[in-house]
XYZ file of C-alpha atoms in Angstrom:
81
model
C -10.636 -62.074 -23.332
C -9.119 -65.095 -25.061
C -6.610 -62.729 -27.079
C -5.819 -61.134 -23.829
C -5.164 -64.373 -22.271
C -3.033 -65.624 -24.842
C -0.692 -62.460 -24.924
C -0.806 -62.773 -21.154
C 0.589 -66.533 -21.464
C 2.862 -65.527 -24.164
C 4.452 -63.008 -22.021
C 4.911 -65.052 -18.944
C 6.463 -67.872 -20.715
C 8.733 -65.611 -21.853
C 9.291 -64.541 -18.202
C 9.631 -68.086 -17.072
C 12.671 -68.827 -19.009
C 14.535 -65.618 -18.576
C 14.402 -65.619 -14.643
C 17.465 -67.160 -12.865
C 16.698 -70.158 -12.138
C 14.669 -71.002 -14.825
C 11.086 -71.638 -13.926
C 9.929 -74.501 -16.118
C 6.737 -75.558 -13.988
C 5.654 -71.918 -14.516
C 6.632 -72.223 -18.215
C 4.708 -75.297 -18.747
C 1.532 -73.871 -17.043
C 1.280 -71.018 -19.135
C 2.224 -73.095 -22.373
C -1.015 -75.303 -21.444
C -3.002 -72.299 -21.041
C -1.568 -70.926 -24.307
C -2.623 -74.047 -26.225
C -6.096 -74.281 -24.571
C -6.796 -70.447 -25.360
C -5.835 -70.827 -28.942
C -7.872 -73.874 -29.498
C -10.791 -71.965 -27.899
C -9.644 -68.680 -30.292
C -10.061 -71.276 -33.328
C -13.164 -72.738 -32.334
C -14.768 -69.089 -32.094
C -13.317 -68.083 -35.286
C -14.770 -71.297 -37.016
C -18.141 -70.732 -35.454
C -18.360 -66.971 -36.292
C -16.851 -66.844 -39.666
C -16.157 -70.723 -40.733
C -19.986 -71.719 -41.436
C -21.761 -69.909 -44.288
C -25.363 -70.160 -42.959
C -27.108 -72.098 -40.414
C -28.973 -75.438 -41.932
C -32.413 -74.654 -43.156
C -35.200 -76.838 -41.274
C -36.827 -79.671 -43.303
C -40.203 -78.353 -44.588
C -42.651 -80.819 -46.360
C -43.594 -80.032 -49.984
C -47.189 -78.693 -50.143
C -47.658 -81.048 -53.047
C -46.993 -84.130 -50.801
C -49.243 -86.925 -51.400
C -51.633 -88.485 -48.857
C -50.042 -91.740 -47.390
C -52.006 -94.949 -48.576
C -53.624 -97.175 -46.271
C -54.498 -100.796 -46.280
C -58.205 -100.337 -46.464
C -60.186 -101.904 -49.246
C -61.729 -100.130 -51.749
C -65.515 -100.094 -52.868
C -64.283 -102.526 -55.809
C -62.619 -104.879 -53.735
C -65.543 -105.264 -51.058
C -68.275 -106.409 -53.783
C -68.248 -110.269 -54.409
C -68.223 -111.475 -58.018
C -71.111 -113.772 -58.961
């Protein structure tokens, strides 16, 4: 649909300057529409063909260590005499 609107706007931009008197307001409207459609087309092409692959989700390695806590060990619990 975006490509069709690009051609439509280009055609009517040409028509707006060839009629007598020149319709500059119609030209400006179709020029703005042409710019918007070209931006949309560029965004689509970048989305479809510009990105190689979606990012993979972060996975925790299976060899991850258990986080250390602040609990004392049995050696720390005994009092030296």
